[in-house]
PDB file of C-alpha atoms in Angstrom:
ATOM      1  CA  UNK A  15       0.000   0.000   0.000  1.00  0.00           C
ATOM      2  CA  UNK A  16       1.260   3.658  -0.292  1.00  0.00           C
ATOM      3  CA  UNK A  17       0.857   7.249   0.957  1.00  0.00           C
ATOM      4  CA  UNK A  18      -0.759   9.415  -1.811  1.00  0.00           C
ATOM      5  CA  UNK A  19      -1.687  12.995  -0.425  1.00  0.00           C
ATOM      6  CA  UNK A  20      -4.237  13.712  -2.429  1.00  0.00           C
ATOM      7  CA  UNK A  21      -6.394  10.183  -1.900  1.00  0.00           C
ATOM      8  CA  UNK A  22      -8.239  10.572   1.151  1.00  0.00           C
ATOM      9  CA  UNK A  23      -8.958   6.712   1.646  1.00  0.00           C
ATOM     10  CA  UNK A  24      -4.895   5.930   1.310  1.00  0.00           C
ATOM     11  CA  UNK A  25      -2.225   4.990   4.087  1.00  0.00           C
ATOM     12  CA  UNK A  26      -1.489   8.045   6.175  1.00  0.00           C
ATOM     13  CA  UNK A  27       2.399   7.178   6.613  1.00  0.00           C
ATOM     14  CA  UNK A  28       4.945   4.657   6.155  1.00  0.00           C
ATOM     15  CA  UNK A  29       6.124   4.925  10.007  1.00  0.00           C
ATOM     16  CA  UNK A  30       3.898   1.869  10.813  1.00  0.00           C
ATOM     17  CA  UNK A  31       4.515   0.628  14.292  1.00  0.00           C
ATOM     18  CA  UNK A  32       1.831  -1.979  15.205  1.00  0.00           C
ATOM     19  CA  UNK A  33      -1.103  -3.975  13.354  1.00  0.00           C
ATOM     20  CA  UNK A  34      -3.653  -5.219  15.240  1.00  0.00           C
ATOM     21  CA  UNK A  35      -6.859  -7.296  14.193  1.00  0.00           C
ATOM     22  CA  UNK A  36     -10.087  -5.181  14.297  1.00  0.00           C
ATOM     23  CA  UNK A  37     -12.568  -6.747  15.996  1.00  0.00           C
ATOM     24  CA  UNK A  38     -15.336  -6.838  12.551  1.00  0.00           C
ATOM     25  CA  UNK A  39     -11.523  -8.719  11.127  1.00  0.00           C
ATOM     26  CA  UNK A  40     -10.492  -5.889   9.498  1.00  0.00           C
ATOM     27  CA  UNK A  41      -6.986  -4.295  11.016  1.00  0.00           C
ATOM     28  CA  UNK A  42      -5.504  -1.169  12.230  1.00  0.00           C
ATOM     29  CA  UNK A  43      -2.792   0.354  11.511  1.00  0.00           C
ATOM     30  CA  UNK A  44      -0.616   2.498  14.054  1.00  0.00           C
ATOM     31  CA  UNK A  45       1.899   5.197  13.122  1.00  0.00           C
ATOM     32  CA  UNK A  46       4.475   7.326  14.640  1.00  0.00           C
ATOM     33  CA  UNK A  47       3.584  10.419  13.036  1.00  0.00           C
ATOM     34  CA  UNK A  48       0.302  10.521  11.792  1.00  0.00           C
ATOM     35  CA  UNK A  49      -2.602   8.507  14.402  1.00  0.00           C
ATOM     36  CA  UNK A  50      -4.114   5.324  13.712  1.00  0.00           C
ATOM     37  CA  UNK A  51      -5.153   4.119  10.233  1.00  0.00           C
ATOM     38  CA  UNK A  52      -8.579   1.454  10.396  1.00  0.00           C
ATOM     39  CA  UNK A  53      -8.235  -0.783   7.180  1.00  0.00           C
ATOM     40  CA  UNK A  54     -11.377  -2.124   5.902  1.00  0.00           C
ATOM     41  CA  UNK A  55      -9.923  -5.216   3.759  1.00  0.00           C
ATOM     42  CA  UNK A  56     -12.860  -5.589   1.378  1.00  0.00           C
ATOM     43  CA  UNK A  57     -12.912  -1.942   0.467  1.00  0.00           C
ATOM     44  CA  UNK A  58      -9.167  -1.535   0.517  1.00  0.00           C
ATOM     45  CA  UNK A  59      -9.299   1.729   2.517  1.00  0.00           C
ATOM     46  CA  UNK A  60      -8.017   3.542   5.376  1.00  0.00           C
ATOM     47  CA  UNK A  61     -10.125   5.903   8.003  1.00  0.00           C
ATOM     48  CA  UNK A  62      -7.684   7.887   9.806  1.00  0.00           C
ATOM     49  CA  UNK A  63      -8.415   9.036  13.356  1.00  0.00           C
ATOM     50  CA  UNK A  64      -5.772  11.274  14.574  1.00  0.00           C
ATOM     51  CA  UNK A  65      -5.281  14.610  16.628  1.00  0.00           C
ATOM     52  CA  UNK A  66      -7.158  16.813  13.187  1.00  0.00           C
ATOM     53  CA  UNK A  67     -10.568  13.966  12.964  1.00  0.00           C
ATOM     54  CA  UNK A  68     -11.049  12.961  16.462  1.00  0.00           C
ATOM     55  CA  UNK A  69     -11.356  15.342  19.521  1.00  0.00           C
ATOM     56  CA  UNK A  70      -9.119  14.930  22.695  1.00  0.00           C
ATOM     57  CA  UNK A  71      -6.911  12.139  21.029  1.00  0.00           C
ATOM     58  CA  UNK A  72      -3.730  12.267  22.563  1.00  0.00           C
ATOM     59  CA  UNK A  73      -1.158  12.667  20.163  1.00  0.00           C
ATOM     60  CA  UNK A  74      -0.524  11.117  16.686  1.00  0.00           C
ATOM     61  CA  UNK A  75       2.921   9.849  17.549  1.00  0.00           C
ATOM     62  CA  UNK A  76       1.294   5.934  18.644  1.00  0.00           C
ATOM     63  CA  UNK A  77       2.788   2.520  19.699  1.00  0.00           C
ATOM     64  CA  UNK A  78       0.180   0.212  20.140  1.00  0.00           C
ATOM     65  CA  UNK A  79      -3.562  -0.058  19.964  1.00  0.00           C
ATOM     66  CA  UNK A  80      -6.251  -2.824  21.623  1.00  0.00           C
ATOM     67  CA  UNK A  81      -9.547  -3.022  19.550  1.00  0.00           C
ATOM     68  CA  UNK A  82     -11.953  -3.860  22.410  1.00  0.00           C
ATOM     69  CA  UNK A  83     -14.647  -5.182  20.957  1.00  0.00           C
ATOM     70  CA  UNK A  84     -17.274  -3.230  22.164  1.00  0.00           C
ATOM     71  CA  UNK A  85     -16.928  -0.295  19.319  1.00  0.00           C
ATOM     72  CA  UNK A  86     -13.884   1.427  21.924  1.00  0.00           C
ATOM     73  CA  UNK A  87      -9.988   1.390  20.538  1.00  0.00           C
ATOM     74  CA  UNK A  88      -7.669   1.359  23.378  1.00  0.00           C
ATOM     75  CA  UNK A  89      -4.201   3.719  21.830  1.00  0.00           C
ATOM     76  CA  UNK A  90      -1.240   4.090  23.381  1.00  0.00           C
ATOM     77  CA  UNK A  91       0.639   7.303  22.660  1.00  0.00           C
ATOM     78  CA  UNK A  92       4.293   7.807  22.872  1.00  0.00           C
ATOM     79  CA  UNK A  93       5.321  10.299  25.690  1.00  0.00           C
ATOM     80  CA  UNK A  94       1.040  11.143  25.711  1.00  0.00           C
ATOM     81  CA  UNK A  95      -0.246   7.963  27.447  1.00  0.00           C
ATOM     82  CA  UNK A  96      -3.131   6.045  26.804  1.00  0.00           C
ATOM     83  CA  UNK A  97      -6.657   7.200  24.129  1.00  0.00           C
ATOM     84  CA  UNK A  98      -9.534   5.581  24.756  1.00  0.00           C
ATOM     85  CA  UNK A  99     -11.161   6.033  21.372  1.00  0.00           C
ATOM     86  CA  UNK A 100     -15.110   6.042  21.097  1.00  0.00           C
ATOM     87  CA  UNK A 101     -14.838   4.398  16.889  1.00  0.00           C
ATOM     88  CA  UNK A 102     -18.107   5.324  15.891  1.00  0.00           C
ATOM     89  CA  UNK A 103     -18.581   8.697  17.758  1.00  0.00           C
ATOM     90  CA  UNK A 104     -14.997   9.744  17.188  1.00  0.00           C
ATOM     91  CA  UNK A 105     -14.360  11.367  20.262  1.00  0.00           C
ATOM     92  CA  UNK A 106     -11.792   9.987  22.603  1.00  0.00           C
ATOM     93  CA  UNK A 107     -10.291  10.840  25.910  1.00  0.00           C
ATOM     94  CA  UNK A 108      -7.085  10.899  26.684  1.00  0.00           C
ATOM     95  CA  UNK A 109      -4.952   9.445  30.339  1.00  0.00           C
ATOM     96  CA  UNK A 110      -1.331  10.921  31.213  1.00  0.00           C
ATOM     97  CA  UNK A 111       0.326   9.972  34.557  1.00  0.00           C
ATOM     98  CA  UNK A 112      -0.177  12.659  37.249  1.00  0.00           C
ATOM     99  CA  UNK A 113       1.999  11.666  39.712  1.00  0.00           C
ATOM    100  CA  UNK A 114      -0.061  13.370  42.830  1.00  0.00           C
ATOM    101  CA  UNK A 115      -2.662  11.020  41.735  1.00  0.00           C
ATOM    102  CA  UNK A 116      -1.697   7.315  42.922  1.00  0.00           C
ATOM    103  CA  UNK A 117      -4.472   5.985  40.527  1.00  0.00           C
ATOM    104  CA  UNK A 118      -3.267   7.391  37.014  1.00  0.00           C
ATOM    105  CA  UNK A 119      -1.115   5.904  34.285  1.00  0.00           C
ATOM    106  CA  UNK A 120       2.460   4.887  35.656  1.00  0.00           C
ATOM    107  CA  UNK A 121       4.090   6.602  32.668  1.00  0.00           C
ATOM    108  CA  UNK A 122       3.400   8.587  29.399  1.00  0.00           C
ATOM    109  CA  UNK A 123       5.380   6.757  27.032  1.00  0.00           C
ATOM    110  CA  UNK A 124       2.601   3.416  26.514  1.00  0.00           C
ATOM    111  CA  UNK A 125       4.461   1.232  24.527  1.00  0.00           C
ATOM    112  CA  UNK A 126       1.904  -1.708  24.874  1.00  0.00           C
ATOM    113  CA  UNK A 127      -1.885  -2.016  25.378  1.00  0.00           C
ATOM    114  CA  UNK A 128      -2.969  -5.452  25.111  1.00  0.00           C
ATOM    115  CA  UNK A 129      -6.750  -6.639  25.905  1.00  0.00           C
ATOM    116  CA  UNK A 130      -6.662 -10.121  28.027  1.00  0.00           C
ATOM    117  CA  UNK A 131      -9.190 -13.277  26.826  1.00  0.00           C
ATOM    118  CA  UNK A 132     -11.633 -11.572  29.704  1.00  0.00           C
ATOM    119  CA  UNK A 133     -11.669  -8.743  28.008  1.00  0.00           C
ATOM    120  CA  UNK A 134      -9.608  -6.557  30.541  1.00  0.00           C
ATOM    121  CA  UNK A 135      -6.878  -3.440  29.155  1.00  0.00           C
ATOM    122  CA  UNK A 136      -3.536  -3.978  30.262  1.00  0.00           C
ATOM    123  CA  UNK A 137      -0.755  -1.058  29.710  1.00  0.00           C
ATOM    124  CA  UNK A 138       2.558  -1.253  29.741  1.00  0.00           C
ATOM    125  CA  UNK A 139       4.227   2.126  29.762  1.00  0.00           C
ATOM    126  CA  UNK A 140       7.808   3.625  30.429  1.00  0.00           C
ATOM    127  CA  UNK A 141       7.115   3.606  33.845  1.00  0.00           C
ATOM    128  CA  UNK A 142       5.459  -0.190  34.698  1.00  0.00           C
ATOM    129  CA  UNK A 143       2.521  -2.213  34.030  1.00  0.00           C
ATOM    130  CA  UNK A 144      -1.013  -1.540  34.819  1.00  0.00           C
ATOM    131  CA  UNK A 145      -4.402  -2.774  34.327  1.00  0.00           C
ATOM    132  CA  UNK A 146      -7.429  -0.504  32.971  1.00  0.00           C
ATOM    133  CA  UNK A 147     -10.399   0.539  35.365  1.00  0.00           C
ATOM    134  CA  UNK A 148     -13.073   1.476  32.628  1.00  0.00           C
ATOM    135  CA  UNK A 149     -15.752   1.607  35.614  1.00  0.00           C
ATOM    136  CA  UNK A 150     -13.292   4.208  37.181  1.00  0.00           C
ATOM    137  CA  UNK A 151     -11.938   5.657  34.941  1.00  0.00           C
ATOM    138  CA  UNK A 152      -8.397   4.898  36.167  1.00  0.00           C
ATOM    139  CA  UNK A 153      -5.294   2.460  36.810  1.00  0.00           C
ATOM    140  CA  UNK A 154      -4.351  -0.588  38.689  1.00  0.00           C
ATOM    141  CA  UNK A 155      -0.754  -0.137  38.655  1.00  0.00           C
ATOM    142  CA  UNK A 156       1.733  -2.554  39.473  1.00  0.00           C
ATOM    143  CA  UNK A 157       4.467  -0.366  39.209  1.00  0.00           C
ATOM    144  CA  UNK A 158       4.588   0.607  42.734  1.00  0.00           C
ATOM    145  CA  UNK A 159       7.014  -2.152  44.425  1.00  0.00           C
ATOM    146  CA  UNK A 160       9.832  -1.005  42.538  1.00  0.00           C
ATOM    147  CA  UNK A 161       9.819  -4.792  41.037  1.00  0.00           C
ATOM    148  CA  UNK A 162      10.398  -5.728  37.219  1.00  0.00           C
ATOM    149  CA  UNK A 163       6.633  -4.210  36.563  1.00  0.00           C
ATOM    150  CA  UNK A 164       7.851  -0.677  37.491  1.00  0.00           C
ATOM    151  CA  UNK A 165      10.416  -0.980  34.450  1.00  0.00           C
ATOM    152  CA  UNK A 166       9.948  -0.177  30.711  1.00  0.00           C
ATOM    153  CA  UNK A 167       7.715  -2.639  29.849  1.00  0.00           C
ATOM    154  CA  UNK A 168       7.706  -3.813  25.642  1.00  0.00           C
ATOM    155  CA  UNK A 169       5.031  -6.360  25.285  1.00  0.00           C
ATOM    156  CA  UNK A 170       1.716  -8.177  26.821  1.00  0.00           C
ATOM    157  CA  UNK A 171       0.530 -11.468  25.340  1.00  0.00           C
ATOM    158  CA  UNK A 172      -1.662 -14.238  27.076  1.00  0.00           C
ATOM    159  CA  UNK A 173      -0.872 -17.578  25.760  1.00  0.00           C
ATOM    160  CA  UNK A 174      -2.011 -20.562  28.680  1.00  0.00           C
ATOM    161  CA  UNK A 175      -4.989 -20.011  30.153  1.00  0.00           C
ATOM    162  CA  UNK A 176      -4.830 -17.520  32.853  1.00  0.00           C
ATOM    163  CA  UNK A 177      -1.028 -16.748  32.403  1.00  0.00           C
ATOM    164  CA  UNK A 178      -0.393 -13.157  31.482  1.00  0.00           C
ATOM    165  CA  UNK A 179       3.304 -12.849  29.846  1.00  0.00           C
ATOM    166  CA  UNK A 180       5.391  -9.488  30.518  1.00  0.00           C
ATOM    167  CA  UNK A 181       8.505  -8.367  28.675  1.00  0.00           C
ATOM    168  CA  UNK A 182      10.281  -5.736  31.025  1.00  0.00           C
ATOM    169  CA  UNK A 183      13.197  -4.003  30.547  1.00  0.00           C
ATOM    170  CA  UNK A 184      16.099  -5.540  32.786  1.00  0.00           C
ATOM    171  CA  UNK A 185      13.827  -7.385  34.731  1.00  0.00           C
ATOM    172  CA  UNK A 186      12.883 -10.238  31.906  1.00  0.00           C
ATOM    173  CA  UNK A 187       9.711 -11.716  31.565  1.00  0.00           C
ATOM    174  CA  UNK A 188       7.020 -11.258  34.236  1.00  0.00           C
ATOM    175  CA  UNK A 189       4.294 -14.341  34.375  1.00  0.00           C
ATOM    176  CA  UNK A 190       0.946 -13.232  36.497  1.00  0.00           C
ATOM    177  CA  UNK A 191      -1.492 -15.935  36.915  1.00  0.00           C
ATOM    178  CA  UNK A 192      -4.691 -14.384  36.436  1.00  0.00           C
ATOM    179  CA  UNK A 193      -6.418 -17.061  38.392  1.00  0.00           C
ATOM    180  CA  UNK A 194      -5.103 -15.944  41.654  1.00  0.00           C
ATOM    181  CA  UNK A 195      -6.531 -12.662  43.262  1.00  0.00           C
ATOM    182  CA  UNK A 196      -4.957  -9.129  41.919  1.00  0.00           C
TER     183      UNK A 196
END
């Protein structure tokens, strides 16, 4: 696929950093300059939502994205923390760490958002691991024992069961058995 300026319905940039399945099994697209691209496969064309089409997204510069399922797109921003995207509304609001809250994002830079086989958000950010509150509005965060969870953390995947598998920076992989109380 390329970037042609003057097609609307074209890829936005050639910085991809993450595809992720859509939940109707179409993908989308994340870029480091320019938002998140939504592919519709049978069309063969992009919607962009970024900081110029959706109000209070974060920032275009994005990592990682977690289709929900429910019509919400979970984005995390580099150095602007986590969008929660409303897809068919296209309005979004947007989660930094504020660290006189103890309940906010651990860190700005969310390199990972993964959503778990129960459906719950997990972020993993420059600054530790935490887990969505969508009731709340806010974070569970791990990140407060000064453990491998409050490092950089890369990826979230779920691959046995209840086992939730953490890559952290200098602290290796993390395994949290979901089965046992948070």
């Amino acid at each position: 696929f390329f970037v042609n300026q003057i097609d609307l319905h074209s890829l936005a940039s050639y910085d991809i950093t993450n595809i992720q399945p859509a939940a109707d099994g179409n993908l989308w697209i994340t870029t480091y300059w320019k938002g998140v691209d939504y592919f519709n496969k049978k069309e063969q064309r992009f919607s962009h939502y970024n900081q110029q089409t959706v109000p209070g997204f974060g920032s275009n510069h994005i990592w990682s994205v977690a289709d929900g399922g429910n019509g919400i797109l979970y984005i995390g921003h580099a150095r602007e923390g986590l969008s929660v995207l409303h897809i068919k509304e296209k309005r979004a609001k947007n989660f930094i760490n504020n660290p006189l809250l103890p309940n906010s994002l651990p860190g700005n830079d969310d390199r990972c958002v993964y959503k778990d086989k129960t459906g719950i958000i997990w972020v993993g950010t420059n600054k530790g691991f935490a887990l969505f509150n969508p009731i709340n509005e806010d974070f569970i965060s791990f990140a407060k024992n000064k453990g491998p969870l409050s490092n950089s953390i890369f990826d979230i995947r779920q691959f046995d069961g209840n086992k939730l598998w953490v890559a952290t920076e200098f602290g290796g992989i993390v395994i949290l058995d979901l089965s046992q109380q948070l």
